[in-house]
PDB file of C-alpha atoms in Angstrom:
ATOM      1  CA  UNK M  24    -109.305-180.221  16.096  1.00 68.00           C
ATOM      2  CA  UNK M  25    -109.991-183.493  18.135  1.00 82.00           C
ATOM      3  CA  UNK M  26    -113.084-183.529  20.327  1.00 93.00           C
ATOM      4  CA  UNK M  27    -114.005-184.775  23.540  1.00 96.00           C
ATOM      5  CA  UNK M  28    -112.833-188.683  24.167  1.00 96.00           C
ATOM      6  CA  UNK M  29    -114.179-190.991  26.515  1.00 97.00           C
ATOM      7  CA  UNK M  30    -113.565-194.442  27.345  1.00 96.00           C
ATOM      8  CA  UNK M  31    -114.982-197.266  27.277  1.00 97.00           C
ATOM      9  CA  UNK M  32    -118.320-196.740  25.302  1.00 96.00           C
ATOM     10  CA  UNK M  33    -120.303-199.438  26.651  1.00 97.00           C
ATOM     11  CA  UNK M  34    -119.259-201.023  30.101  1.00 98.00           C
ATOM     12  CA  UNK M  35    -121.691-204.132  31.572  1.00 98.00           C
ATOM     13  CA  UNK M  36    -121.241-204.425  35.361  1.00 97.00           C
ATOM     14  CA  UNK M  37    -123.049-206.302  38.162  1.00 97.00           C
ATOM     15  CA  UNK M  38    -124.448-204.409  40.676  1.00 96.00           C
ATOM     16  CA  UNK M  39    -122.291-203.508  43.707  1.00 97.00           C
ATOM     17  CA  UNK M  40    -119.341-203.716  41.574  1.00 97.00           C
ATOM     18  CA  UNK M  41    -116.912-200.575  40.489  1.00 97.00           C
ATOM     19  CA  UNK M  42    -116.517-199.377  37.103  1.00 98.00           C
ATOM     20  CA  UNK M  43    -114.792-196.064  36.340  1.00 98.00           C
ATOM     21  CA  UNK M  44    -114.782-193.722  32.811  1.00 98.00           C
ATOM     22  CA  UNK M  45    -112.237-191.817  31.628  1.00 97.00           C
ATOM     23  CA  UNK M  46    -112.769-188.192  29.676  1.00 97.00           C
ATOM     24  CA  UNK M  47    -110.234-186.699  27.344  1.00 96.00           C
ATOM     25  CA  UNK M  48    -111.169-182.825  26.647  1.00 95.00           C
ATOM     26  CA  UNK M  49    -110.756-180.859  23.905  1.00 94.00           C
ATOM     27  CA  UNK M  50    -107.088-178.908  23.947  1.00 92.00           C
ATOM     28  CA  UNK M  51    -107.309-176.359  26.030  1.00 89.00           C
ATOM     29  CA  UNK M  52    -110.458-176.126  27.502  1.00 92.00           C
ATOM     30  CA  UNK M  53    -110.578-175.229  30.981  1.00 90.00           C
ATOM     31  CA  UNK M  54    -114.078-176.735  32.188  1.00 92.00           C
ATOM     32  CA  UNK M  55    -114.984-180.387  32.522  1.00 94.00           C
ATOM     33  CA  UNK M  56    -118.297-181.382  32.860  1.00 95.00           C
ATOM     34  CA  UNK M  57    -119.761-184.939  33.864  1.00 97.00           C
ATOM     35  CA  UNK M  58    -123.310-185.983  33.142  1.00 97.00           C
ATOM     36  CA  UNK M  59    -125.606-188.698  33.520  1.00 97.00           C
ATOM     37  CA  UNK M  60    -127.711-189.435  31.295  1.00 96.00           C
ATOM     38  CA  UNK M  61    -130.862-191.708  32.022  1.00 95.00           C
ATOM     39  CA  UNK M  62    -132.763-192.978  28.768  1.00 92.00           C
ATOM     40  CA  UNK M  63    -135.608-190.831  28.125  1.00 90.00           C
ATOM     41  CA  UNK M  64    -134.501-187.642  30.482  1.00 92.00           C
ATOM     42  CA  UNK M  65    -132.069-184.872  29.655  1.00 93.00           C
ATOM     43  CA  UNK M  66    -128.778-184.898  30.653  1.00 95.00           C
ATOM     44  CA  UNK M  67    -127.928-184.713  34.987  1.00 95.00           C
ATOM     45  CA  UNK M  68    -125.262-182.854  35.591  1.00 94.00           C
ATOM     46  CA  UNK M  69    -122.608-184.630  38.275  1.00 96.00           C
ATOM     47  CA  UNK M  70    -119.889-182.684  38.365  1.00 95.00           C
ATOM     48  CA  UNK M  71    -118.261-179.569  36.871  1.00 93.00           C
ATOM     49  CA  UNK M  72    -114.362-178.993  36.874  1.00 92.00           C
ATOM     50  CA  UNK M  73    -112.348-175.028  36.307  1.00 90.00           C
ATOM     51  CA  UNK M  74    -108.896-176.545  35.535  1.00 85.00           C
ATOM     52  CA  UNK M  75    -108.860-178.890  38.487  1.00 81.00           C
ATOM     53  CA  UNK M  76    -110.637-177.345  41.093  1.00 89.00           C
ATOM     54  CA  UNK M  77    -115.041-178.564  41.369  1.00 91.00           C
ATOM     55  CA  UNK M  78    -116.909-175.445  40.319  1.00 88.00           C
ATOM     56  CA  UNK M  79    -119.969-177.826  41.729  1.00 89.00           C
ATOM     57  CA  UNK M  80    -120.651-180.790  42.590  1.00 93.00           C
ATOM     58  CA  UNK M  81    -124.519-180.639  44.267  1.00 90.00           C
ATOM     59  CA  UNK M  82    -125.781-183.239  42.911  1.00 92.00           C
ATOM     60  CA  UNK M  83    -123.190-185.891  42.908  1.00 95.00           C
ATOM     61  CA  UNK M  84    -124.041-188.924  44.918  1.00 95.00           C
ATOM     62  CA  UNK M  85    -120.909-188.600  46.498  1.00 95.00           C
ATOM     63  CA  UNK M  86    -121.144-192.231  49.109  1.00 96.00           C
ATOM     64  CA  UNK M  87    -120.867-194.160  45.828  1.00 97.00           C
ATOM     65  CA  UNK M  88    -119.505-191.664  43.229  1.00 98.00           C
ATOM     66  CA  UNK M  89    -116.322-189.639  42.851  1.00 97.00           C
ATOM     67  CA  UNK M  90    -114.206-187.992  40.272  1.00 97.00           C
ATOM     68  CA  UNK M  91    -111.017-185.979  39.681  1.00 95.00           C
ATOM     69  CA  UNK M  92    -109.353-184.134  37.571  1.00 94.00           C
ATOM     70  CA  UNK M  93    -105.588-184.318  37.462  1.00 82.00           C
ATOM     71  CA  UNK M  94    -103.598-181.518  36.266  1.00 83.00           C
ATOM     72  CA  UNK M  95    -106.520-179.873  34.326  1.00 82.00           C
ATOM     73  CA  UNK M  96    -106.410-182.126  31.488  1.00 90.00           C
ATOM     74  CA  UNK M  97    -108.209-185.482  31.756  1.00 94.00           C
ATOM     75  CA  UNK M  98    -110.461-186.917  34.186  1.00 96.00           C
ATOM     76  CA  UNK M  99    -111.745-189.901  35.532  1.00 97.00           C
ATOM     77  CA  UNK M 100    -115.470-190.950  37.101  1.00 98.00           C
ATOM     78  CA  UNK M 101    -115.990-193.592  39.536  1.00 98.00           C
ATOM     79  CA  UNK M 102    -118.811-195.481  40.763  1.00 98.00           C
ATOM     80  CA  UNK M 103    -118.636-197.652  43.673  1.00 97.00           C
ATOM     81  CA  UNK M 104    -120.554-199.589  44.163  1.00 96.00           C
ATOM     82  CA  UNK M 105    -122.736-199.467  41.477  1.00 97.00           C
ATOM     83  CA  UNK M 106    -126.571-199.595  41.887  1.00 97.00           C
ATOM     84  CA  UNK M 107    -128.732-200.671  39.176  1.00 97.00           C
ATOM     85  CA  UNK M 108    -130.632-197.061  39.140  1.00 96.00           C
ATOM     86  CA  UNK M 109    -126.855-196.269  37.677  1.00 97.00           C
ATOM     87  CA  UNK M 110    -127.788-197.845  33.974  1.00 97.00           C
ATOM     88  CA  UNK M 111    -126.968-194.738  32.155  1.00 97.00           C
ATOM     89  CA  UNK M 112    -124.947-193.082  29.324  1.00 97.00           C
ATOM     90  CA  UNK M 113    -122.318-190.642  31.191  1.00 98.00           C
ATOM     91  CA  UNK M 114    -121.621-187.835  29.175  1.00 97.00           C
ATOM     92  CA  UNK M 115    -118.520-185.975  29.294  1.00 97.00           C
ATOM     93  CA  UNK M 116    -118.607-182.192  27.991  1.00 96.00           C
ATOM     94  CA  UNK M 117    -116.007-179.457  27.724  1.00 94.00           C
ATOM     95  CA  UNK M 118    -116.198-175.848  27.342  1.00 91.00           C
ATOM     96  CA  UNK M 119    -113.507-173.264  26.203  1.00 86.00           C
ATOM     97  CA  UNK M 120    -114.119-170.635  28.970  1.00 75.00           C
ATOM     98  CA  UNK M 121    -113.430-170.308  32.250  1.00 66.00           C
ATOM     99  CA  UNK M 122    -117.069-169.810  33.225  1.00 62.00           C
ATOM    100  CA  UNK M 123    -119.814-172.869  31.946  1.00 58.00           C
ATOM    101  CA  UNK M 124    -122.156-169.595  31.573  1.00 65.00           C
ATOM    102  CA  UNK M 125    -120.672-168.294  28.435  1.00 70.00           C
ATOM    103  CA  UNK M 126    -119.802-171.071  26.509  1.00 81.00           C
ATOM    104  CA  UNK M 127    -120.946-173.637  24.463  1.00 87.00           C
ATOM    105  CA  UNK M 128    -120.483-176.841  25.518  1.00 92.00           C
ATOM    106  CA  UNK M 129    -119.109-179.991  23.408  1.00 94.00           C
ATOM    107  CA  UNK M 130    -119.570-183.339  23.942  1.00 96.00           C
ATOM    108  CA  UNK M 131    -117.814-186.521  23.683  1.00 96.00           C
ATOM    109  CA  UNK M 132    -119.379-189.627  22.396  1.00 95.00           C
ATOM    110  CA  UNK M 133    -120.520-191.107  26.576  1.00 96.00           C
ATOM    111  CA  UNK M 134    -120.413-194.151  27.739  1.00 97.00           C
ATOM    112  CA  UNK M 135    -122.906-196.687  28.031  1.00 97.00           C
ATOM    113  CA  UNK M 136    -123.216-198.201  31.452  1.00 98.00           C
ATOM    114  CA  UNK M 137    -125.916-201.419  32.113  1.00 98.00           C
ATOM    115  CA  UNK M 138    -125.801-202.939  35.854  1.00 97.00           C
ATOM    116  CA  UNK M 139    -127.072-205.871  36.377  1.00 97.00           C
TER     117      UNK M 139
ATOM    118  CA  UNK P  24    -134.604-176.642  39.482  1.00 79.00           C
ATOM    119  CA  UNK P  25    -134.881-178.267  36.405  1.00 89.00           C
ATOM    120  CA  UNK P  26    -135.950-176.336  33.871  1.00 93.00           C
ATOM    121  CA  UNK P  27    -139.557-177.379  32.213  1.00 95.00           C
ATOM    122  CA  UNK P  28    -139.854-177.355  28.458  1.00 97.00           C
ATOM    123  CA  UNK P  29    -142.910-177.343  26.184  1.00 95.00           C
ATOM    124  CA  UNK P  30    -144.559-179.326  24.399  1.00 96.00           C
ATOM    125  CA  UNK P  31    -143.053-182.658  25.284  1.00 96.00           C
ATOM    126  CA  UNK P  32    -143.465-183.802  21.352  1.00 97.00           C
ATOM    127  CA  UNK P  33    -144.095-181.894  18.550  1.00 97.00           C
ATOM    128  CA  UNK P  34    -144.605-183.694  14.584  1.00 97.00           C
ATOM    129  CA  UNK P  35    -143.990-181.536  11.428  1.00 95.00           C
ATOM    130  CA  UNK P  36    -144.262-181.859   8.190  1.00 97.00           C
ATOM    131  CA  UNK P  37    -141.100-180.502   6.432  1.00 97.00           C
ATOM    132  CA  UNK P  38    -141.502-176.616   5.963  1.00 96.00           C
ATOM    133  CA  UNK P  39    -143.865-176.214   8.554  1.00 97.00           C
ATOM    134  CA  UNK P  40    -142.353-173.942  11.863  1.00 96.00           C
ATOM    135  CA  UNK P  41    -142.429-174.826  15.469  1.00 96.00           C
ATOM    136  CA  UNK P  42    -141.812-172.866  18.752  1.00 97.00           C
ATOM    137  CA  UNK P  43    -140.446-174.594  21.603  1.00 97.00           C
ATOM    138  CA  UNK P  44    -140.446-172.935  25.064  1.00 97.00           C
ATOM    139  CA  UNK P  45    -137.600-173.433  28.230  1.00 96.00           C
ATOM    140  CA  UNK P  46    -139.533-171.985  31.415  1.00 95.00           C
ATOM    141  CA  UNK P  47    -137.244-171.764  35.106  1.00 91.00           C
ATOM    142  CA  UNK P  48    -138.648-171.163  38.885  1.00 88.00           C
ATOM    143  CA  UNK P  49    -134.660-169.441  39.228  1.00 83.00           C
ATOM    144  CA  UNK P  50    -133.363-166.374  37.960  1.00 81.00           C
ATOM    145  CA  UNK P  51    -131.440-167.243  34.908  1.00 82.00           C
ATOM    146  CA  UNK P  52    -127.348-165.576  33.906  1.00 83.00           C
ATOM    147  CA  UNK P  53    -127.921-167.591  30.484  1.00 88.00           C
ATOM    148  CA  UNK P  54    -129.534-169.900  28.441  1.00 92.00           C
ATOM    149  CA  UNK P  55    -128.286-172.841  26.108  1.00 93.00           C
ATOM    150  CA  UNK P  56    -129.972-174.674  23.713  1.00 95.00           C
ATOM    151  CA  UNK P  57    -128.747-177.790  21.997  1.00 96.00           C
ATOM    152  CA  UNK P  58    -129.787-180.741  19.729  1.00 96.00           C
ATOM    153  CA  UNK P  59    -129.572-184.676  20.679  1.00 96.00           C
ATOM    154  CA  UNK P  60    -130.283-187.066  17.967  1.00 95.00           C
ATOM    155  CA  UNK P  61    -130.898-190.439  18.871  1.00 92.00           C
ATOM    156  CA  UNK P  62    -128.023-192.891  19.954  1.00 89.00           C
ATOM    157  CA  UNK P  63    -125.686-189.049  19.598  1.00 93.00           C
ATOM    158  CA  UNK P  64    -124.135-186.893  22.274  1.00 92.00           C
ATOM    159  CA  UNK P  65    -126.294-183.231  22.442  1.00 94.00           C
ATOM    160  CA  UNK P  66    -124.990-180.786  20.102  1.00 94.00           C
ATOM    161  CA  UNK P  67    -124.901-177.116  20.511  1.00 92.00           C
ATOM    162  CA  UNK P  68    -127.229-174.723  19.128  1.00 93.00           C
ATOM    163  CA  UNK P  69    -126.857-171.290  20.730  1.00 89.00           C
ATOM    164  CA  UNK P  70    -126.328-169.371  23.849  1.00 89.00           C
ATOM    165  CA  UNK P  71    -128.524-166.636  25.452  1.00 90.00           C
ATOM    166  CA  UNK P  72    -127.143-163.942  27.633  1.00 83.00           C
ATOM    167  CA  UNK P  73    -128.948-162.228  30.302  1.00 74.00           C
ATOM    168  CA  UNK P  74    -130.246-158.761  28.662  1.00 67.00           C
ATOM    169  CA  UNK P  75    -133.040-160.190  26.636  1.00 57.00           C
ATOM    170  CA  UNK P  76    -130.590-160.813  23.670  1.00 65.00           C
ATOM    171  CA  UNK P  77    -132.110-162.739  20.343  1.00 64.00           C
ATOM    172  CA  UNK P  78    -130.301-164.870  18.584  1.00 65.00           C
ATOM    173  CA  UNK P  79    -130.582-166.815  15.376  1.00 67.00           C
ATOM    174  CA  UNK P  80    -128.734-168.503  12.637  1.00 70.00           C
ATOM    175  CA  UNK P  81    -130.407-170.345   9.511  1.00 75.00           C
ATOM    176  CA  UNK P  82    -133.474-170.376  10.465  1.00 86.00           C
ATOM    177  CA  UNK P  83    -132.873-171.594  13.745  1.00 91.00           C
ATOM    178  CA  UNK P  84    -133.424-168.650  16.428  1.00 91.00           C
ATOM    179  CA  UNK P  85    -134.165-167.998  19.883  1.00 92.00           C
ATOM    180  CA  UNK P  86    -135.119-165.235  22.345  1.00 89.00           C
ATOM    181  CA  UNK P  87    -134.800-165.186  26.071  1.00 89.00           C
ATOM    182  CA  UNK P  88    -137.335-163.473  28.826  1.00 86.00           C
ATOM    183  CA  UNK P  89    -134.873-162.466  31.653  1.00 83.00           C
ATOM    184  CA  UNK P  90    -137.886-161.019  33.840  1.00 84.00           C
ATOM    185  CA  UNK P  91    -140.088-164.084  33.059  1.00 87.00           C
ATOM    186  CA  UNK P  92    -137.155-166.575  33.211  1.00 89.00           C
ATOM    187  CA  UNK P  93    -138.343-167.771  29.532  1.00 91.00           C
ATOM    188  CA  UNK P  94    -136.721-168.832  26.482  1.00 92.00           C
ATOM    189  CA  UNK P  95    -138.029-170.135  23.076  1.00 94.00           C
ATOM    190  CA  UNK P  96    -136.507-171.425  20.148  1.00 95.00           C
ATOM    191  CA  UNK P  97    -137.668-170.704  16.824  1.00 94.00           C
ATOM    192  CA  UNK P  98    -137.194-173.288  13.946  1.00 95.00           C
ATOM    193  CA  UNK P  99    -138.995-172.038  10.540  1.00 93.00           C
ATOM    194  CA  UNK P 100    -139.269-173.755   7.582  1.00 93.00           C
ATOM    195  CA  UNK P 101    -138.000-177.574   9.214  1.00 93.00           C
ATOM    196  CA  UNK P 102    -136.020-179.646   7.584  1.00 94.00           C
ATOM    197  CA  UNK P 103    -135.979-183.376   7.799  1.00 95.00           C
ATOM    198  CA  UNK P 104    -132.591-182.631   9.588  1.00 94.00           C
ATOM    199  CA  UNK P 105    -134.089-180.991  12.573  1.00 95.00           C
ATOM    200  CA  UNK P 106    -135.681-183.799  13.656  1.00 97.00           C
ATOM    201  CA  UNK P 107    -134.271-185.087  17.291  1.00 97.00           C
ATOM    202  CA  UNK P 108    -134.738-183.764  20.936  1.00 97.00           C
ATOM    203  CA  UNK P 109    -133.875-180.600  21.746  1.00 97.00           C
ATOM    204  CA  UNK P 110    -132.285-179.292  25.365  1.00 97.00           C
ATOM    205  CA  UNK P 111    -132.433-175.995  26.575  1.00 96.00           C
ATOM    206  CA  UNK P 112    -129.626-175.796  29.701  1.00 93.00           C
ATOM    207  CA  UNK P 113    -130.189-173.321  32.272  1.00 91.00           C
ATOM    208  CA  UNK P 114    -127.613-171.365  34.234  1.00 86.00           C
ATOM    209  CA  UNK P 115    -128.550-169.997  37.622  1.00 79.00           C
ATOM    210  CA  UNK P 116    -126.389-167.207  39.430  1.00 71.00           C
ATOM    211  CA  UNK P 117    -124.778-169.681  41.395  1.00 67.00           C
ATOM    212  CA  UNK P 118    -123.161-170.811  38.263  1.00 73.00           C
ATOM    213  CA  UNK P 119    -124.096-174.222  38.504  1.00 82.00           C
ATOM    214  CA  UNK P 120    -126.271-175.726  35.049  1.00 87.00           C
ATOM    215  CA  UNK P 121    -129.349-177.844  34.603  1.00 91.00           C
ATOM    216  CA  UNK P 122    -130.613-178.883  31.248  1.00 94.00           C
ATOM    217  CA  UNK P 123    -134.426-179.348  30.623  1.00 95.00           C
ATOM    218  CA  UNK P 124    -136.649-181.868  30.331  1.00 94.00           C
ATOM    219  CA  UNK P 125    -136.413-182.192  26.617  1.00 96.00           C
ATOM    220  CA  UNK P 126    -138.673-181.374  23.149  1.00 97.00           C
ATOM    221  CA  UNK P 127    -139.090-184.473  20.882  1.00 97.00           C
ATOM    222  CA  UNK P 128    -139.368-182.743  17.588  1.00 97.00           C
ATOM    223  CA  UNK P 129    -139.903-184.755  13.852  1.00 97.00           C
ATOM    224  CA  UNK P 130    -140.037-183.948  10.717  1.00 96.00           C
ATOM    225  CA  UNK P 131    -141.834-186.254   8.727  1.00 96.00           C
ATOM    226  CA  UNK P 132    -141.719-186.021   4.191  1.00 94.00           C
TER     227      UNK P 132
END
């Protein structure tokens, strides 16, 4: 079974420009989760997709960041524009139930963001 | 309402057993516990429902304190292989999840 994809793994940017990451999930698996990721801190978590509709969202910086998921399947995060406070890796996670509660999570490789 | 985990950083020599604890300010509906080694995406460990549940597998366990919003994982007998940081992820009754603040654990020869 293949496992979570993202894309690109590392991504350099100045700051106030726009960079956007893509997330493959496993087959199947209804909930999308993105996270971010700052080095030495557990993982934030941005944004949580059921299918396509946001299950939450709280504590997504939403004047600079925004995401979607299109027909259930894949999804995309945007920043714009970036900030240097968004040097991060941005995790993307998916989980085989309907509700995050109940099941584990898996995670895809992240992406490495630097602004400079 | 992050979740606060301790001790920050914990060294063992291999064989030796270690107890990390996951404490919330919010009632909990479940607790997750996974394992991050360095330059790696987190990997899951287990999952803790409401009801005071234990689980374990190896020697890797865990219980979970509904009433006192706790939850501890139990590693006996490490293994050089344990070493990285370990997560526990918190899920309120407003369904939304927060991981903790992380447990540095190595295992040193």
């Amino acid at each position: 079974e293949a496992g979570v994809a993202q894309s690109p793994r590392y991504k350099i940017i100045e700051k106030r420009q726009s960079v956007a990451f893509w997330c493959n999930p496993i087959s199947g698996h209804a909930t999308l989760y993105w996270y971010q990721q700052i080095l030495g801190q557990g993982p934030k978590l941005l944004i949580q997709f059921q299918n396509n509709g946001v299950v939450d969202d709280s504590q997504l910086p939403k004047d600079r960041f925004s995401a979607e998921r299109l027909k259930g399947v894949d999804s995309t995060l945007k920043i714009q524009p970036a900030k240097l406070e968004d040097s991060a890796v941005y995790l993307c996670a998916s989980s085989p139930g309907a509700s995050g509660r109940t099941y584990e999570q898996y995670f895809g490789p992240g992406t490495r963001l630097t602004v400079t | 309402q992050q979740p606060v985990q301790s001790p920050q950083a914990v060294i063992l020599r291999e064989g030796e057993d270690a107890v990390i604890n996951c404490s919330s300010s919010k009632a909990l509906y479940s607790v997750h516990w996974y394992r991050q080694k360095h330059g790696e995406a987190p990997v899951f460990l287990m999952i803790l429902l409401k009801g005071g549940e234990q689980k374990g597998h190896d020697k890797i366990s865990a219980s979970f304190n509904e009433k006192k919003q706790q939850s501890s994982l139990y590693l006996t007998a490490s293994q050089l292989s344990y070493s990285g940081t370990y997560f526990c992820g918190i899920s309120n009754t407003g369904n939304q999840f927060y991981f903790g603040t992380g447990t540095s654990l190595t295992v040193i020869p």
